[in-house]
Structure formats: C-alpha cells, structure tokens
XYZ file of C-alpha atoms in Angstrom:
576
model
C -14.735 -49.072 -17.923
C -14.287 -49.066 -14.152
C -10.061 -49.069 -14.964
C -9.988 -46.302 -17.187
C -12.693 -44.288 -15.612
C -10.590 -44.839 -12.547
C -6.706 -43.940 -13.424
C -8.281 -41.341 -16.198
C -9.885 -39.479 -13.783
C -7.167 -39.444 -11.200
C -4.906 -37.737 -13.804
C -7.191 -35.394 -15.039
C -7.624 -34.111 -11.025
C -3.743 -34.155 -11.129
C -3.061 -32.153 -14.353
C -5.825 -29.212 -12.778
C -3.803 -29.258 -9.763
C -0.651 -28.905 -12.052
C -1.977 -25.871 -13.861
C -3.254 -24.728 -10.513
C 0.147 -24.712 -8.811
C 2.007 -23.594 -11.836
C -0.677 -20.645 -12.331
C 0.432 -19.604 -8.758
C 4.071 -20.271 -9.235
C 3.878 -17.826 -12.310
C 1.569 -15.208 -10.546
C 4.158 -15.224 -7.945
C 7.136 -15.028 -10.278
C 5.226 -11.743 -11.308
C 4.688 -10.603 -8.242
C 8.359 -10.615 -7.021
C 9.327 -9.022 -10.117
C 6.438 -6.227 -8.956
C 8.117 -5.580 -5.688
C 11.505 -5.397 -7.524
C 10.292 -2.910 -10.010
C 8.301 -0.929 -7.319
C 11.257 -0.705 -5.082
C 13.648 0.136 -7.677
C 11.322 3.194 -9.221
C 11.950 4.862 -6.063
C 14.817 7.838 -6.062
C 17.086 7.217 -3.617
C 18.725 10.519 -4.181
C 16.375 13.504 -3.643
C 16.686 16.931 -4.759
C 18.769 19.083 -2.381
C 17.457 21.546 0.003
C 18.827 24.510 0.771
C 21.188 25.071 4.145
C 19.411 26.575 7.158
C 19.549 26.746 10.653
C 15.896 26.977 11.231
C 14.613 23.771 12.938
C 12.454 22.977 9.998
C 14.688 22.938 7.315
C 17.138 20.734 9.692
C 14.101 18.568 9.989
C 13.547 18.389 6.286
C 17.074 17.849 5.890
C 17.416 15.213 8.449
C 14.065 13.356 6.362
C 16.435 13.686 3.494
C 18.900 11.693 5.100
C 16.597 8.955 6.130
C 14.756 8.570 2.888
C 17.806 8.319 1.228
C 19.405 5.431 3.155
C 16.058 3.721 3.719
C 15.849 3.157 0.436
C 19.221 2.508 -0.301
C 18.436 -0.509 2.343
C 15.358 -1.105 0.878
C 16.775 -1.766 -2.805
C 19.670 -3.641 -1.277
C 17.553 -5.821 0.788
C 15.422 -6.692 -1.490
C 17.782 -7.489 -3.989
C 19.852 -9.729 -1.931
C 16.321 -11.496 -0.742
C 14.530 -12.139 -3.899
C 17.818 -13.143 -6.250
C 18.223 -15.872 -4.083
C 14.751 -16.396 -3.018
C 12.263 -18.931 -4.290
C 8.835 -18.635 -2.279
C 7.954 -21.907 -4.075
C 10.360 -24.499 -3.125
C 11.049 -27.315 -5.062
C 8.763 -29.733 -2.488
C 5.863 -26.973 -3.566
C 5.697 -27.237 -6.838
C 3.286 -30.564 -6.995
C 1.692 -31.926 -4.432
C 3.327 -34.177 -2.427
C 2.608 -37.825 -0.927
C 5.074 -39.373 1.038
C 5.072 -43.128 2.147
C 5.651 -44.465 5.388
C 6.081 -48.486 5.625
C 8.040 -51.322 7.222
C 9.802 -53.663 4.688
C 7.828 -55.873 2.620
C 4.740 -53.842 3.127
C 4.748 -53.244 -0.691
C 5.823 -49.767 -0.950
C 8.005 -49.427 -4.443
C 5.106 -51.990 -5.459
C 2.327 -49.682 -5.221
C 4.453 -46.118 -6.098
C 4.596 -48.069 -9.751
C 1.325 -49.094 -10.131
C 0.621 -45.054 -9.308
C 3.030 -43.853 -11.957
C 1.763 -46.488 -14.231
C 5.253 -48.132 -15.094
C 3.467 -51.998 -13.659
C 1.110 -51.814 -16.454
C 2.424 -50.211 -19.660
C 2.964 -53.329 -21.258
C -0.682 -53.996 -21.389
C -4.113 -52.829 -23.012
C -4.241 -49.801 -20.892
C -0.299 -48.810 -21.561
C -1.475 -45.289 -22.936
C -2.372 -44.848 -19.389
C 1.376 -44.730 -18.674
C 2.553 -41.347 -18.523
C 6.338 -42.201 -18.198
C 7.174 -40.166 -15.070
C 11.060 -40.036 -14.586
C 12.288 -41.385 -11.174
C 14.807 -40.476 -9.317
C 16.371 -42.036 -6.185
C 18.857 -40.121 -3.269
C 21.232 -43.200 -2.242
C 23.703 -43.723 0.176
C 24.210 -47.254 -0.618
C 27.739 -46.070 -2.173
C 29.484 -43.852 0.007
C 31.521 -41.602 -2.583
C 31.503 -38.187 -3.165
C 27.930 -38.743 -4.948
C 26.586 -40.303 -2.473
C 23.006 -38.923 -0.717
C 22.712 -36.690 -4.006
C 19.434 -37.194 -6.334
C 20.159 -39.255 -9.781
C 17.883 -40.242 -11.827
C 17.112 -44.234 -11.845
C 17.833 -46.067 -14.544
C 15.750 -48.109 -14.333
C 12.969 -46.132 -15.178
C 11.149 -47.727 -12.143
C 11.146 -47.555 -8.360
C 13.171 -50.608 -7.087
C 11.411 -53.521 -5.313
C 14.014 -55.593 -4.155
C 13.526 -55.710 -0.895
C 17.209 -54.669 0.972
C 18.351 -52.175 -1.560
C 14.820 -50.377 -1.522
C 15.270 -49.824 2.072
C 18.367 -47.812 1.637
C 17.194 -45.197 -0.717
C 14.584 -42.502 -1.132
C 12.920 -42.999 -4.408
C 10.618 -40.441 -5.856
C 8.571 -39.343 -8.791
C 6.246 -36.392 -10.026
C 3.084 -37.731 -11.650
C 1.950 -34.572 -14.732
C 3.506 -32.209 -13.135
C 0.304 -32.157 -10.235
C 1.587 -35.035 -7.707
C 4.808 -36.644 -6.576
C 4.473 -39.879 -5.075
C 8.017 -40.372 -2.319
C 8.825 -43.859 -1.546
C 11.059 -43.705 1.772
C 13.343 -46.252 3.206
C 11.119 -49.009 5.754
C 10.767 -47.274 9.024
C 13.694 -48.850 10.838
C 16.441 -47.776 8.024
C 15.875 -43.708 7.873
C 18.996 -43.387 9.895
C 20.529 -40.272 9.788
C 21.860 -39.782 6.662
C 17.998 -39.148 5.221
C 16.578 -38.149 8.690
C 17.103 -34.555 7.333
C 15.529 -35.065 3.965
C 12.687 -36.877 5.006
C 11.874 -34.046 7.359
C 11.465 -31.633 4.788
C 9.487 -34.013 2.402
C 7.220 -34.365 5.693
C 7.330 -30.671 6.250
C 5.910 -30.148 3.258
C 3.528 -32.876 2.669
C 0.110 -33.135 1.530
C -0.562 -36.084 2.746
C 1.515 -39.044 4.801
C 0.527 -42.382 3.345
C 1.255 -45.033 5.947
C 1.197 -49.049 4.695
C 0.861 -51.616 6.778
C 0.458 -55.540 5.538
C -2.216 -57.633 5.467
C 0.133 -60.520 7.054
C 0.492 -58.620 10.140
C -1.367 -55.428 10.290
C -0.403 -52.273 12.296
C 1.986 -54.564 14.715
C 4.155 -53.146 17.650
C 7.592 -51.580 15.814
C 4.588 -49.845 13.388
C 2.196 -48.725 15.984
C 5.220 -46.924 17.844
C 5.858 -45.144 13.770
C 2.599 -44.023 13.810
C 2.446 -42.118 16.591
C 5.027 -40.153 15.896
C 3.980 -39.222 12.422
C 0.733 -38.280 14.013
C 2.354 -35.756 15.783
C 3.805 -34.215 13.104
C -0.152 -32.906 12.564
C 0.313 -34.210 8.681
C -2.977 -35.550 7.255
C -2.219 -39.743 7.688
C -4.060 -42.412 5.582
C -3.190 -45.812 6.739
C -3.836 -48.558 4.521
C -3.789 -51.868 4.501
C -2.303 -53.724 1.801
C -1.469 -57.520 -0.034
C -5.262 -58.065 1.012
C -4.928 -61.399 -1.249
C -4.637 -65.106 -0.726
C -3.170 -67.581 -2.598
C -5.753 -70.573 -3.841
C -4.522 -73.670 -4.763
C -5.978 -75.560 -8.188
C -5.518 -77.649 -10.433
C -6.096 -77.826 -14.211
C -7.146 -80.515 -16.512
C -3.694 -81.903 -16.389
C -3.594 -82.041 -13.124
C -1.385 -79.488 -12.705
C -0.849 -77.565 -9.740
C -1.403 -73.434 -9.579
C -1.757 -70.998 -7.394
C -4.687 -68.311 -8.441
C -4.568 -64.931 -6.774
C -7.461 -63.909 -5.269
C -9.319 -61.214 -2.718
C -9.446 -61.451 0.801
C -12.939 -62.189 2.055
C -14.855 -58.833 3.024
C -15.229 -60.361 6.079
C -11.991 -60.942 7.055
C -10.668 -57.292 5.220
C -13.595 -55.674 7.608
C -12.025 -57.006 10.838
C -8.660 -55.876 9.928
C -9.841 -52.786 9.170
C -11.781 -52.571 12.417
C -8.786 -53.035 14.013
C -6.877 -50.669 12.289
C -9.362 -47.907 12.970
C -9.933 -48.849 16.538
C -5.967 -48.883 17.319
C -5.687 -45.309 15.658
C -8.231 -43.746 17.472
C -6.766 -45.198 20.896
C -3.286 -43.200 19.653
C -5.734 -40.303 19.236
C -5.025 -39.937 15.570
C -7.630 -37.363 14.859
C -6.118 -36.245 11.906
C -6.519 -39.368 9.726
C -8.133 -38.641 6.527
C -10.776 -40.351 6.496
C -11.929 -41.218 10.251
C -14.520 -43.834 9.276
C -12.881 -45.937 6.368
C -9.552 -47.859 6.095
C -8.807 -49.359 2.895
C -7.760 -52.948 2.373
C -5.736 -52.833 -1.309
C -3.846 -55.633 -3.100
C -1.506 -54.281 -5.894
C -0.659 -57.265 -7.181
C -4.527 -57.582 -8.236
C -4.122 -54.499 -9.684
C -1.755 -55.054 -11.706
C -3.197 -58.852 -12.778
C -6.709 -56.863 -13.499
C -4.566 -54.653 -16.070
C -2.543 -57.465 -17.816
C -5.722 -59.342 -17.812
C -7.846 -56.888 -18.794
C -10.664 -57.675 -15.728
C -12.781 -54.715 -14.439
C -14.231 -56.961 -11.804
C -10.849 -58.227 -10.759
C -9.445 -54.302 -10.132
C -13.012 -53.532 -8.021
C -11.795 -56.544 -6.348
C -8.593 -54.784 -5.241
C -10.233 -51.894 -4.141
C -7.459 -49.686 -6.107
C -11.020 -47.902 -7.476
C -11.414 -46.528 -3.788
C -7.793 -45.993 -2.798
C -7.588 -43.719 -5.580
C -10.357 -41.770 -4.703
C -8.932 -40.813 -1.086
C -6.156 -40.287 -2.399
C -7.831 -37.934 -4.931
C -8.836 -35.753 -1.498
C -5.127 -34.107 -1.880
C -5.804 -33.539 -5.256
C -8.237 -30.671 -5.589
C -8.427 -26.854 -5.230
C -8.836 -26.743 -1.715
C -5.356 -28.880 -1.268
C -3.604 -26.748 -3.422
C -5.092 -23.833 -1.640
C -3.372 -24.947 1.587
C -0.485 -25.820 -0.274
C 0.418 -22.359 -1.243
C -0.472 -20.998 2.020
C 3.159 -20.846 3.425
C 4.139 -19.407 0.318
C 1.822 -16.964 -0.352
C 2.009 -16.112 3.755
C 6.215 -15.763 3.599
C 5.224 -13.264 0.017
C 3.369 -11.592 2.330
C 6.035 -11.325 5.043
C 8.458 -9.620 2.687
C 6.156 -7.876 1.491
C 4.709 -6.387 5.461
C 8.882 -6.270 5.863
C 9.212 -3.613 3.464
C 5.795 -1.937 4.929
C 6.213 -1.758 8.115
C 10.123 -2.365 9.011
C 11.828 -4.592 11.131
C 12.478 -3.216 14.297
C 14.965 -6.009 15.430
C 17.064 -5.234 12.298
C 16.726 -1.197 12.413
C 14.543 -1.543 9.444
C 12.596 1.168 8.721
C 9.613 0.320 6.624
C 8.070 2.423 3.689
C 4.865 3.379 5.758
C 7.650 4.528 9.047
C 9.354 7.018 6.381
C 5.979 8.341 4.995
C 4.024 9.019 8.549
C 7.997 10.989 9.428
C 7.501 12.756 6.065
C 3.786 13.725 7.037
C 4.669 14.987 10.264
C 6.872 16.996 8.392
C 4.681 18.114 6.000
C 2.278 19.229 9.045
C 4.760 21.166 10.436
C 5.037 23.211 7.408
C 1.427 23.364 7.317
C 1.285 24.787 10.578
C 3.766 27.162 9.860
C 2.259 28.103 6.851
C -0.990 28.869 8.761
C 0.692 30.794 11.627
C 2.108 33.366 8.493
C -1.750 32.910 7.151
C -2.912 34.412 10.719
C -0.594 37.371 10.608
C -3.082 39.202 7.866
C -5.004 40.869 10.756
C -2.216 41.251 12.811
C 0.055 43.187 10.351
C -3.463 45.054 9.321
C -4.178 46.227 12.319
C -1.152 47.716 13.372
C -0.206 49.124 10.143
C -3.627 51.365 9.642
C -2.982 52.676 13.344
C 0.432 53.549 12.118
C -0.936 54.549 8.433
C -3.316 56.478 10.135
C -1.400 59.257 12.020
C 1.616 59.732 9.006
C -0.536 60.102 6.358
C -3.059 62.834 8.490
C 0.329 64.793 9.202
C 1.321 64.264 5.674
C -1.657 65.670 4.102
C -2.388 68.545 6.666
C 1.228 69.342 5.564
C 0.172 69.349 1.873
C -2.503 71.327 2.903
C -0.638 74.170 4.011
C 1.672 73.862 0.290
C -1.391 74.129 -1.158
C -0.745 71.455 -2.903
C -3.590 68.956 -1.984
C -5.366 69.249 -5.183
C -2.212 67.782 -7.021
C -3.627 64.170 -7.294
C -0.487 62.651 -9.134
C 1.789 64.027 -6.462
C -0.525 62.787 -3.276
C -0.623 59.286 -4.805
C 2.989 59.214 -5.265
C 2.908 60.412 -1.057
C 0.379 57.892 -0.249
C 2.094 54.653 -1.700
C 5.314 55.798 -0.292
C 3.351 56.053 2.958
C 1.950 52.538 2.724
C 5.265 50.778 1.679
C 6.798 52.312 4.029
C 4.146 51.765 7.047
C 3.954 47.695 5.762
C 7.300 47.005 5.238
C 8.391 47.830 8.802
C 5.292 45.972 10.289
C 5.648 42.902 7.892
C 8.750 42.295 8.370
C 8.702 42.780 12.131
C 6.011 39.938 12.340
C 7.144 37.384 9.467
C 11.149 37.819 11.237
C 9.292 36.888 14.373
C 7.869 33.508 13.010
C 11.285 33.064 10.577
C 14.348 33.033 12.607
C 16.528 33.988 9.338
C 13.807 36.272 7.493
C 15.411 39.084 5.884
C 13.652 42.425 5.680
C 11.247 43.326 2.718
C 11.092 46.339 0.481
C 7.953 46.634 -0.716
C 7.327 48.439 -4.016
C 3.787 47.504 -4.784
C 1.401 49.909 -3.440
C -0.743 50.973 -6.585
C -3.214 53.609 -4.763
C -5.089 56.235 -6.516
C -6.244 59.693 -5.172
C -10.008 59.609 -6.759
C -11.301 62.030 -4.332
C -11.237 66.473 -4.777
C -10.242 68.609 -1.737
C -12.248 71.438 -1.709
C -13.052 74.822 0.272
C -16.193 75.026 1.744
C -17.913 78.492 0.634
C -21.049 79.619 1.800
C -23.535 82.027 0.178
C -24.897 85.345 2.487
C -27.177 88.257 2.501
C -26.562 91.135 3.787
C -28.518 94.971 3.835
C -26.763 98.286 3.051
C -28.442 101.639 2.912
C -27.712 104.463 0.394
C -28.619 108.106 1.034
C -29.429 110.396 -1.850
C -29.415 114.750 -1.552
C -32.627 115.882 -3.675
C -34.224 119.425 -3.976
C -37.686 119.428 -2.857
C -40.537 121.860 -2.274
C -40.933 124.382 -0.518
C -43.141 123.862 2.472
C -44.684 126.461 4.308
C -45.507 130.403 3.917
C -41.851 131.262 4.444
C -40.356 128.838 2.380
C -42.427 129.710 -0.685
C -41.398 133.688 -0.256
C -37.686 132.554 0.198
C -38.397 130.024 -2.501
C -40.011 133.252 -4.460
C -36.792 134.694 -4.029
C -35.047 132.407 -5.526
C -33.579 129.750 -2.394
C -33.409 126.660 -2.899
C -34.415 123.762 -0.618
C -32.686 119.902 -0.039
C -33.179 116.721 1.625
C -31.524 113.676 1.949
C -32.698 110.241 2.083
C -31.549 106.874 2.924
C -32.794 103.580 0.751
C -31.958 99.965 2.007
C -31.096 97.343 -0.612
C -30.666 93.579 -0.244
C -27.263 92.423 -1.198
C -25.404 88.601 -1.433
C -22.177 87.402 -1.262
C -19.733 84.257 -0.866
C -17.800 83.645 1.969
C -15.582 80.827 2.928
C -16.769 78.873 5.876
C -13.837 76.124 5.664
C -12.651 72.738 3.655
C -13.478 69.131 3.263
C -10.358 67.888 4.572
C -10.987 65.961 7.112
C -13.346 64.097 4.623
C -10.685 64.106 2.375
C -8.605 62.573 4.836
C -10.939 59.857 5.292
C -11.876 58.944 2.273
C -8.074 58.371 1.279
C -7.821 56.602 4.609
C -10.018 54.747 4.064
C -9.745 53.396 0.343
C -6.038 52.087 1.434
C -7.070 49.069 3.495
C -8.193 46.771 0.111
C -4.855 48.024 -1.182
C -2.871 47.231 2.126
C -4.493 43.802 2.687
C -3.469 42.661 -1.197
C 0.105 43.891 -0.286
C -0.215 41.774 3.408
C -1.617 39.048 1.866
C 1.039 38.489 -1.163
C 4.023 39.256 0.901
C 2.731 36.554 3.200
C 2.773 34.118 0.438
C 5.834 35.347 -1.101
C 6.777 34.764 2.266
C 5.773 31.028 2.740
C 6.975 30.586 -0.824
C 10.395 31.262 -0.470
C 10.860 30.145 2.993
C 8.595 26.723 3.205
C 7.660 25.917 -0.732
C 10.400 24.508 -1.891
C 10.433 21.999 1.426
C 7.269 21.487 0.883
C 7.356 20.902 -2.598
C 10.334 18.345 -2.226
C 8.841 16.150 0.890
C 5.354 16.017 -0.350
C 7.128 14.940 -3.902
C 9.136 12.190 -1.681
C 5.467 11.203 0.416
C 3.642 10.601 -2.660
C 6.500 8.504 -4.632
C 6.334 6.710 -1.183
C 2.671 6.268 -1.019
C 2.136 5.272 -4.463
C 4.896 2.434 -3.313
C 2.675 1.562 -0.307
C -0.350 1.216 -2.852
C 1.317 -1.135 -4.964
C 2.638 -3.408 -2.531
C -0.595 -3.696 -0.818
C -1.747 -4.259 -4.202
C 0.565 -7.286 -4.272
C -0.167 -9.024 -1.121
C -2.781 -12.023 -0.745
C-alpha cells in the first residue's frame, strides 16, 4: 500500500497544517476585532474640569487636552489601519512551494502529479482532490493581461513554450500551494514582481534540474541567487528514467520505461550535492540527500497499479521532504511575520511613534500619573498642616480665652455653663478660622477664607471659691457676787454690803473663710479639653479642603488612568 500510504499521508499532514493556519487566521481575525473594541471603549471626551489658574488644574486641564486627541488619533488610526489591513496575506494562508526550473525540466509535469489531476483516471482517482488552478498570463497583452484566471483546463499546462510564459498555481486542501513559475530565463519583468513576493513568502524553493543534464552552467548561475534569498532550497533531480528497447512476441518494437540505475542516480546526486556546497548553499534542506525522481514513473505506477514501480521513482521519498514544510513547526514560522507585524500595531498603540508624534497609551498614562502624584503631594502638604495650624492656634486660643474667662469672672458669671460654651466655641472658630485659612491660602493660590461653625465644646467642669475652715479663741467675762473674805468684809458684809468679781472664760470658736478660687484650674481644664475638639475641626477643614480644591481632579484623572490601564492590560493581553 506503499501509494496510498504515501499520497494519504501527505494530505493528511496538509489538511493539519490547513486547520493550523486557518485556526491562526481566525484567532487573529479576533484579535483585531479586540484591539478595535478596546480602542473604541475608550471616552475620548472626558468630563470637564473646572477653570483655574492654579498650575495644577492647568496641568489637569492640559492632560485633558492630550487624552482627548490621543485618542481621537488612536481610534482614527486604528480604524484606517485595520479596515484595510490583513496581517495574513493571501501568500499566508497555506503554505507555499514555489518551483524554480529551466524548460523541459518537468515542472507543470510534477505540480500535477502533486495535485493529483495525472492520476484521477485510475484506481487511486479518489486520491484526487480536484484543486482549482489558476494561471497569471501575459501571453495576451490586453487589458487582462498579468491578472490571475482560473485555467480551464483544470490542469497546469505542459506544453513546453506556453508554460514558460505563465505563472501557474494551485492550493492543495487548503494546507499547501504548489507555484509553477516560468523556466528561469523567461521571468522577465512583467512577473519579476510577482515572483518576488511568492519567494518572499515561501516555505520552501523547490529547484528542478534534469536528469539529461543536471545542474549545468545557465542553472548553477539560478541557484546562487536563490540561495541568497536565505529561502530553504531543495534541488532535485528529475526524468531519472531510460528508455529500454523490446520486443514482443510479434516482434514488435517498444520502448519500456524504466529507473535509472542507483548507480548512476548516486553519481548525479554526488554531483549535485558537491556543486551546492562549493556555492555555499547551507541552507538546502536536506544537506546530505538529493533526490533523483521520475514523474512519468509515477504516474505509469498509478495507471498500472505497481507499488514497486512508484518506490522505483522515488516519489515515496520526495514526498516525505517535502512533507518537512508541512508540519507545526513550518507553520509556526509561517505566522511569524504575521503574528510579529500584530504585535507591531499592537507596541504602536503602547508605546507611540515618536517619528509620527504618536503618543502611545502607556505615554498618556505615566503623564496622567505624574499628575496624579502631584495631587498626591499636594494633598499631603495640606495633610502636614494639622500640627502647624494646631500649634499656632492653642498659643492664640490660649491667651483670648484666659482674658475671656477672667472677664467672666469678674460678671460673675463663670458658673453659667451654657453661656461659657457658647464663649468658648466662638473662641475656637474664631482662633481656627483665621489660622486655617492663613495656612491652606498659602498652599492654594485661589483659596477663599473659611467660616467655621463647627466647634461643639462643652463646659463639664464647676468654678468654685476656695473656703477654708478656722479656729479661733474669744474670752467672755462674767460680774458675780461672792463672799466675803476677811474680818472686815464679813462686818461690812454683816451690815448688809455686798461684794463682786468678775471673771473672764475662754471658749474655742470656728469659722469659714474664703482663701480664693479654682480658676486657674478652671482655666485649664477648659484649655485643655479644646485640643481633641480643635484637631477634629483642623483635620475636616483640611479635607474639606483637599476635597473641593484637588478631588474632583483627582477623581477625573485617576478615572481617565484606569480606563487607560485597563486598555494597556488588554492589549498586552493580545500580543504573542
């Protein structure tokens, strides 16, 4: 089964490179619809910002500006590339053989053995996968002439002088197209452009030289220059065959087809090989084998049916080098300058084009980060004010409210607790609002003064006399009568005088006395139990502060850098 093992095989390795290619094709089809959608979900009209003179919002503004016409150029850019863009070319889409040969080497001979047309009249027709040809011709110069037509024939055309004016091509399942081109000495001018970009684009440069008169002069000079063209090169050699002469029963005369001797196909291969390497042809596929073929072998082993007969014509191991542009790795390689240009638009879009003024998507985001740092680090320099503002409002604090209160001391009215907390938070807006809005309006050129109606202070703490308690002595003196003492005083007494004395008693008395008042504790205390209360006032003026005069900046660039970076994520996403 050495035929059908062979030509089976051949187009089973050609359909997986089919659905290979056409699995990239498609991913890439997806792809550029990916970077269209991508681009396209990004606003090109952001939300206003407010009119300032301050250097930041100018800055913010200026961002504005530059988002909106980068992607303005981005949508348009892309639009114009990818409408009009295919990343796989027509000469991509299957890979691609193209022939090389002087006249009469058997070209058109051996491209329809490949597609299978030479044999579908015979046991292995099924084979025959009916590619359609086509042919460019300038044979007939009129206003089609040098365009692509399809050949009516169904077949490439062998006759000798008109196949050497056309380019005749076919795509084998969708996986391989075979391109037959004009002998060496007729690709004048006229296909010198198209058979540059078939060998721009080729797999694999399939150079034929005859049997008769391998790899002479004209065809040595031809293969040096497709060497240069750093294309992989497989030279064969081909109408290996040679005519026998016999006769039948009759005695009639025929001619019988047969093989080259091995012998004789060795040394022209030897040749071959050595005459390569002297051009330095270091890229030929295989550096250690040159195949002698004979198509017309072929094509007698199919009608005929004899496996030995194809061995014979070594088509069995021409197919299988050829089968080396058939596989994954090929069609790796093949999609390399496809996938690489994807990848250029897609690093375009990234990182700009500086020769075109292009800003790329990553450019616009690190400008939109620097502004986003800038309101960071104005944000922080309010943030450090706290202990600024603090510190210079308690010195401040400090001195009106001891006047204040040593005022409501001498009212009498200190132990009215609704009235001093009224005083006190009137004390402390005023006191802050001078000192914050002395500090902010020297980090905000256009800050406008603040009123600030939030102090919420309570007077917890009693003022009170200070009262002490004393003892003291007094003495009391008392008149009594008393005895008489003495001999006189009783006669006196007898007549009827009286006598007296006083006397003097010393009690132990206490009393209250007032020594002073807890003011200055008073004073203190109050003092003291307004710096929580003064610092919650600092603190949400500052962000009231960095609210009004850097959120909604902030708010609308860092909105703008992440729709930008989720952009960068997805194109990266995209790239190979």
């Amino acid at each position: 089964m050495t035929i059908e093992t062979t030509i089976k095989s051949f187009h089973d390795s050609i359909r997986s490179a089919a659905a290979s290619l056409k699995n990239y094709e498609r991913e890439m089809d997806e792809k550029q619809h990916a970077i269209h959608t991508c681009i396209q979900n990004i606003p090109s009209t952001p939300p206003a910002i407010k009119k300032g003179e301050t250097a930041l919002v100018k800055s913010c503004n200026e961002i504005i500006t530059q988002h909106s016409k980068a992607v303005r150029n981005w949508k348009q850019t892309i639009e114009k590339y990818i409408s009009g863009k295919q990343f796989v070319n027509r000469f991509e889409k299957s890979l691609l053989v193209i022939v090389f040969a002087d006249v009469k080497a058997g070209k058109s001979s051996l491209g329809n053995f490949i597609s299978g047309y030479s044999y579908q009249n015979t046991k292995h027709g099924d084979l025959y996968t009916k590619p359609i040809c086509y042919v460019y011709d300038y044979t007939e110069k009129n206003k089609d002439s040098g365009t692509e037509k399809v050949l009516k024939e169904g077949h490439f055309i062998e006759d000798e002088i008109q196949a050497t004016a056309s380019i005749q091509y076919f795509t084998l399942l969708d996986g391989l197209t075979w391109v037959d081109t004009p002998g060496i000495h007729s690709l004048t001018s006229e296909y010198e452009d198209l058979a540059k970009e078939y060998i721009k684009y080729a797999d694999l440069i399939l150079f034929l030289t005859p049997s008769n008169n391998p790899l002479k002069m004209d065809e040595a000079q031809e293969i040096k220059k497709l060497i240069q063209c750093d294309k992989p090169l497989l030279v064969t050699i081909t109408k290996s065959d040679t005519g026998s002469v016999i006769f039948d029963e009759n005695n009639n005369r025929r001619t019988i087809l047969r093989p080259k001797s091995d012998e004789n196909r060795k040394l022209q291969e030897d040749y071959v090989k050595d005459e390569i390497e002297r051009f330095g042809g270091n890229n030929i596929v295989s550096q250690n084998e040159y195949i002698s073929i004979s198509t017309k072998l072929a094509n007698n082993a199919m009608e005929q049916n004899d496996e030995e007969l194809f061995k014979q014509s070594n088509m069995p191991d021409f197919f299988e080098q050829i089968g080396t542009v058939i596989s994954e790795k090929a069609v790796a390689l093949k999609m390399k300058r496809p996938l690489d240009e994807f990848n250029f638009v897609v690093r375009e879009l990234l990182d700009g084009n500086k020769q075109s003024d292009f800003i790329g998507i990553k450019k616009l985001k690190e400008n939109m980060e620097t502004i986003l740092a800038d309101i960071e680090t104005q944000e922080k320099k309010l943030d450090a004010l706290t202990e600024t503002i603090m510190l210079q409002a308690k010195g401040i604090l400090s001195n009106s409210l001891y006047q204040s209160l040593s005022t409501e001391k001498s009212k009498g009215t200190l132990s009215e607790k609704e009235h001093l907390s009224e005083l006190v938070n009137d004390l402390v807006n005023q006191t802050l609002s001078s000192v914050i809005s002395e500090e902010i309006g020297n980090n905000i050129a256009n800050f406008q003064t603040m009123n600030i109606n939030q102090s919420r202070a309570i007077i917890e703490v009693d003022f009170e006399k200070k009262k002490k308690q004393i003892e003291y002595e007094i003495q009391e003196g008392k008149e009594r009568l008393r005895d008489p003492r003495g001999i006189i005083e009783h006669i006196q007494h007898f007549f009827g005088k009286e006598f007296h004395e006083f006397s003097i008693r010393t009690k132990i008395k206490t009393r209250e006395i007032e020594t002073g008042d807890n003011f200055n504790e008073f004073f203190q205390i109050i003092y003291e139990s307004l710096q929580t209360e003064m610092k919650r006032i600092v603190m949400e003026q500052i962000d009231k502060a960095k609210g009004e005069y850097y959120g909604n900046l902030k708010q609308i660039i860092d909105t703008l850098c992440k729709e930008i970076n989720t952009a960068i994520f997805e194109l990266e996403g995209l790239m190979y």
